[in-house]
GROMACS .gro file of N, CA and C in nm:
model
  243
    1THR      N    1   0.438   2.727   7.409
    1THR     CA    2   0.475   2.838   7.368
    1THR      C    3   0.532   2.984   7.275
    2LEU      N    4   0.567   3.010   7.200
    2LEU     CA    5   0.731   3.069   7.144
    2LEU      C    6   0.790   3.159   7.233
    3THR      N    7   0.658   3.228   7.313
    3THR     CA    8   0.703   3.314   7.439
    3THR      C    9   0.799   3.294   7.525
    4LYS      N   10   0.761   3.117   7.599
    4LYS     CA   11   0.810   3.070   7.705
    4LYS      C   12   0.951   3.014   7.662
    5ASN      N   13   0.984   2.980   7.537
    5ASN     CA   14   1.098   2.885   7.460
    5ASN      C   15   1.187   3.053   7.427
    6LEU      N   16   1.103   3.093   7.319
    6LEU     CA   17   1.237   3.189   7.284
    6LEU      C   18   1.242   3.305   7.293
    7GLY      N   19   1.129   3.374   7.366
    7GLY     CA   20   1.091   3.573   7.486
    7GLY      C   21   1.171   3.554   7.557
    8ASP      N   22   1.280   3.687   7.525
    8ASP     CA   23   1.324   3.712   7.633
    8ASP      C   24   1.224   3.862   7.674
    9PRO      N   25   1.203   3.859   7.800
    9PRO     CA   26   1.107   3.943   7.865
    9PRO      C   27   1.138   4.088   7.833
   10VAL      N   28   1.287   4.096   7.886
   10VAL     CA   29   1.305   4.238   7.845
   10VAL      C   30   1.272   4.336   7.725
   11THR      N   31   1.294   4.232   7.649
   11THR     CA   32   1.325   4.261   7.482
   11THR      C   33   1.171   4.256   7.440
   12ILE      N   34   1.076   4.210   7.441
   12ILE     CA   35   0.936   4.172   7.475
   12ILE      C   36   0.890   4.334   7.541
   13ARG      N   37   0.907   4.374   7.612
   13ARG     CA   38   0.882   4.487   7.708
   13ARG      C   39   0.898   4.585   7.599
   14GLN      N   40   1.035   4.595   7.535
   14GLN     CA   41   1.103   4.733   7.469
   14GLN      C   42   0.981   4.691   7.356
   15TRP      N   43   0.939   4.620   7.277
   15TRP     CA   44   0.888   4.594   7.217
   15TRP      C   45   0.733   4.663   7.219
   16ASN      N   46   0.672   4.603   7.334
   16ASN     CA   47   0.545   4.705   7.427
   16ASN      C   48   0.554   4.838   7.396
   17ILE      N   49   0.677   4.859   7.454
   17ILE     CA   50   0.713   5.000   7.476
   17ILE      C   51   0.684   5.129   7.343
   18GLU      N   52   0.754   5.024   7.195
   18GLU     CA   53   0.773   5.047   7.114
   18GLU      C   54   0.651   5.057   6.968
   19GLY      N   55   0.531   5.032   7.061
   19GLY     CA   56   0.385   4.929   6.985
   19GLY      C   57   0.363   4.822   6.931
   20LEU      N   58   0.395   4.780   7.010
   20LEU     CA   59   0.364   4.626   6.960
   20LEU      C   60   0.265   4.579   7.085
   21PRO      N   61   0.119   4.540   6.979
   21PRO     CA   62   0.065   4.502   7.097
   21PRO      C   63   0.096   4.367   7.230
   22SER      N   64   0.039   4.400   7.361
   22SER     CA   65   0.125   4.291   7.426
   22SER      C   66  -0.018   4.168   7.451
   23ASP      N   67  -0.064   4.129   7.369
   23ASP     CA   68  -0.142   4.003   7.327
   23ASP      C   69  -0.009   3.870   7.305
   24GLY      N   70  -0.063   3.788   7.324
   24GLY     CA   71  -0.009   3.686   7.315
   24GLY      C   72   0.057   3.655   7.149
   25LEU      N   73  -0.072   3.652   7.041
   25LEU     CA   74  -0.014   3.652   6.896
   25LEU      C   75   0.114   3.764   6.841
   26SER      N   76   0.050   3.839   6.941
   26SER     CA   77   0.128   3.946   6.848
   26SER      C   78   0.245   3.940   6.934
   27ILE      N   79   0.265   3.915   7.034
   27ILE     CA   80   0.433   3.894   7.076
   27ILE      C   81   0.488   3.764   7.010
   28ASP      N   82   0.424   3.652   6.983
   28ASP     CA   83   0.479   3.531   6.917
   28ASP      C   84   0.570   3.582   6.775
   29ASN      N   85   0.396   3.628   6.706
   29ASN     CA   86   0.468   3.757   6.561
   29ASN      C   87   0.611   3.829   6.597
   30GLY      N   88   0.643   3.853   6.669
   30GLY     CA   89   0.731   3.974   6.676
   30GLY      C   90   0.849   3.881   6.711
   31ILE      N   91   0.867   3.754   6.787
   31ILE     CA   92   0.964   3.654   6.784
   31ILE      C   93   1.011   3.592   6.675
   32ILE      N   94   0.885   3.536   6.576
   32ILE     CA   95   0.918   3.464   6.482
   32ILE      C   96   0.987   3.559   6.385
   33VAL      N   97   0.965   3.783   6.362
   33VAL     CA   98   0.980   3.851   6.311
   33VAL      C   99   1.131   3.889   6.281
   34PHE      N  100   1.167   3.812   6.476
   34PHE     CA  101   1.328   3.858   6.543
   34PHE      C  102   1.424   3.755   6.452
   35ASN      N  103   1.348   3.604   6.483
   35ASN     CA  104   1.436   3.461   6.443
   35ASN      C  105   1.408   3.429   6.371
   36ALA      N  106   1.291   3.525   6.231
   36ALA     CA  107   1.366   3.450   6.092
   36ALA      C  108   1.470   3.501   5.967
   37ARG      N  109   1.497   3.388   5.904
   37ARG     CA  110   1.672   3.430   5.848
   37ARG      C  111   1.614   3.464   5.708
   38ARG      N  112   1.505   3.505   5.677
   38ARG     CA  113   1.448   3.637   5.576
   38ARG      C  114   1.332   3.723   5.673
   39TRP      N  115   1.298   3.812   5.537
   39TRP     CA  116   1.204   3.872   5.573
   39TRP      C  117   1.026   3.813   5.578
   40PRO      N  118   0.983   3.838   5.646
   40PRO     CA  119   0.846   3.784   5.682
   40PRO      C  120   0.762   3.809   5.629
   41LEU      N  121   0.660   3.777   5.572
   41LEU     CA  122   0.546   3.838   5.520
   41LEU      C  123   0.461   3.872   5.633
   42ILE      N  124   0.371   3.996   5.607
   42ILE     CA  125   0.345   4.047   5.744
   42ILE      C  126   0.237   4.112   5.686
   43ILE      N  127   0.111   4.068   5.735
   43ILE     CA  128  -0.063   4.076   5.671
   43ILE      C  129  -0.071   4.135   5.813
   44ASP      N  130  -0.110   4.327   5.756
   44ASP     CA  131  -0.130   4.377   5.861
   44ASP      C  132  -0.252   4.451   5.843
   45PRO      N  133  -0.360   4.455   5.819
   45PRO     CA  134  -0.471   4.527   5.774
   45PRO      C  135  -0.503   4.652   5.950
   46GLN      N  136  -0.440   4.636   6.046
   46GLN     CA  137  -0.452   4.736   6.182
   46GLN      C  138  -0.360   4.837   6.121
   47SER      N  139  -0.256   4.770   6.019
   47SER     CA  140  -0.116   4.881   6.081
   47SER      C  141  -0.076   4.862   6.234
   48GLN      N  142  -0.073   4.777   6.271
   48GLN     CA  143  -0.008   4.762   6.414
   48GLN      C  144   0.126   4.712   6.363
   49ALA      N  145   0.168   4.614   6.355
   49ALA     CA  146   0.331   4.593   6.301
   49ALA      C  147   0.383   4.757   6.180
   50LEU      N  148   0.305   4.763   6.116
   50LEU     CA  149   0.384   4.880   6.040
   50LEU      C  150   0.420   4.994   6.173
   51ARG      N  151   0.316   5.038   6.235
   51ARG     CA  152   0.353   5.121   6.331
   51ARG      C  153   0.472   5.078   6.439
   52TRP      N  154   0.498   4.946   6.474
   52TRP     CA  155   0.585   4.890   6.584
   52TRP      C  156   0.729   4.908   6.508
   53ILE      N  157   0.691   4.842   6.392
   53ILE     CA  158   0.859   4.889   6.291
   53ILE      C  159   0.897   5.005   6.300
   54LYS      N  160   0.811   5.095   6.242
   54LYS     CA  161   0.837   5.219   6.217
   54LYS      C  162   0.940   5.270   6.367
   55ASN      N  163   0.814   5.261   6.461
   55ASN     CA  164   0.878   5.330   6.578
   55ASN      C  165   0.996   5.230   6.614
   56MET      N  166   1.061   5.094   6.621
   56MET     CA  167   1.118   4.987   6.632
   56MET      C  168   1.265   5.086   6.520
   57GLU      N  169   1.315   5.071   6.423
   57GLU     CA  170   1.364   5.142   6.316
   57GLU      C  171   1.406   5.234   6.276
   58GLY      N  172   1.313   5.383   6.411
   58GLY     CA  173   1.327   5.480   6.346
   58GLY      C  174   1.464   5.597   6.369
   59VAL      N  175   1.552   5.491   6.482
   59VAL     CA  176   1.696   5.533   6.505
   59VAL      C  177   1.789   5.480   6.374
   60ASN      N  178   1.723   5.401   6.313
   60ASN     CA  179   1.848   5.358   6.182
   60ASN      C  180   1.803   5.451   6.072
   61ASN      N  181   1.691   5.531   6.079
   61ASN     CA  182   1.670   5.643   5.981
   61ASN      C  183   1.583   5.557   5.863
   62LEU      N  184   1.495   5.466   5.923
   62LEU     CA  185   1.362   5.414   5.842
   62LEU      C  186   1.307   5.506   5.746
   63VAL      N  187   1.323   5.511   5.603
   63VAL     CA  188   1.252   5.570   5.547
   63VAL      C  189   1.148   5.513   5.474
   64GLU      N  190   1.015   5.528   5.474
   64GLU     CA  191   0.842   5.428   5.382
   64GLU      C  192   0.875   5.504   5.248
   65VAL      N  193   0.862   5.414   5.151
   65VAL     CA  194   0.843   5.452   5.025
   65VAL      C  195   0.740   5.423   4.994
   66LYS      N  196   0.661   5.434   4.871
   66LYS     CA  197   0.536   5.407   4.833
   66LYS      C  198   0.618   5.399   4.643
   67PRO      N  199   0.535   5.300   4.582
   67PRO     CA  200   0.540   5.244   4.432
   67PRO      C  201   0.492   5.426   4.362
   68THR      N  202   0.419   5.473   4.446
   68THR     CA  203   0.397   5.618   4.321
   68THR      C  204   0.443   5.719   4.366
   69ASP      N  205   0.552   5.716   4.452
   69ASP     CA  206   0.655   5.808   4.534
   69ASP      C  207   0.686   5.845   4.374
   70ALA      N  208   0.755   6.026   4.348
   70ALA     CA  209   0.830   6.015   4.266
   70ALA      C  210   0.930   5.996   4.265
   71ASN      N  211   0.996   6.042   4.357
   71ASN     CA  212   1.145   6.016   4.400
   71ASN      C  213   1.158   5.848   4.435
   72LEU      N  214   1.122   5.774   4.412
   72LEU     CA  215   1.104   5.673   4.427
   72LEU      C  216   1.284   5.565   4.396
   73GLN      N  217   1.327   5.655   4.281
   73GLN     CA  218   1.438   5.527   4.198
   73GLN      C  219   1.538   5.571   4.333
   74ARG      N  220   1.554   5.747   4.373
   74ARG     CA  221   1.662   5.756   4.407
   74ARG      C  222   1.692   5.782   4.538
   75GLN      N  223   1.584   5.696   4.604
   75GLN     CA  224   1.561   5.663   4.779
   75GLN      C  225   1.619   5.506   4.686
   76LEU      N  226   1.611   5.470   4.666
   76LEU     CA  227   1.666   5.367   4.641
   76LEU      C  228   1.769   5.317   4.616
   77GLU      N  229   1.821   5.419   4.509
   77GLU     CA  230   1.936   5.419   4.525
   77GLU      C  231   2.037   5.481   4.590
   78ASN      N  232   2.051   5.524   4.727
   78ASN     CA  233   2.055   5.586   4.844
   78ASN      C  234   2.044   5.515   4.947
   79ALA      N  235   1.934   5.383   4.926
   79ALA     CA  236   1.983   5.260   5.001
   79ALA      C  237   2.031   5.151   5.031
   80ILE      N  238   2.063   5.154   4.896
   80ILE     CA  239   2.154   5.082   4.797
   80ILE      C  240   2.306   5.084   4.884
   81ARG      N  241   2.327   5.219   4.865
   81ARG     CA  242   2.411   5.268   4.876
   81ARG      C  243   2.482   5.282   5.009
   0.00000   0.00000   0.00000
């Protein structure tokens, strides 16, 4: 499995603390997310990955925007700067 070959137990435990479920599939998906060269497509019907990413990137001031936000353009401009 990916966990045995590419997984670091300390990193995986930190992911679990940040909200990633501890099942094997979720951990394998987390490893793929971190080792991918590009942003992976995340299909997340239960919003588990969304919570995990928000918790993980909270220290980096992650801002969630939606296409319907009135200040979407301003937030995108600020993100690019």
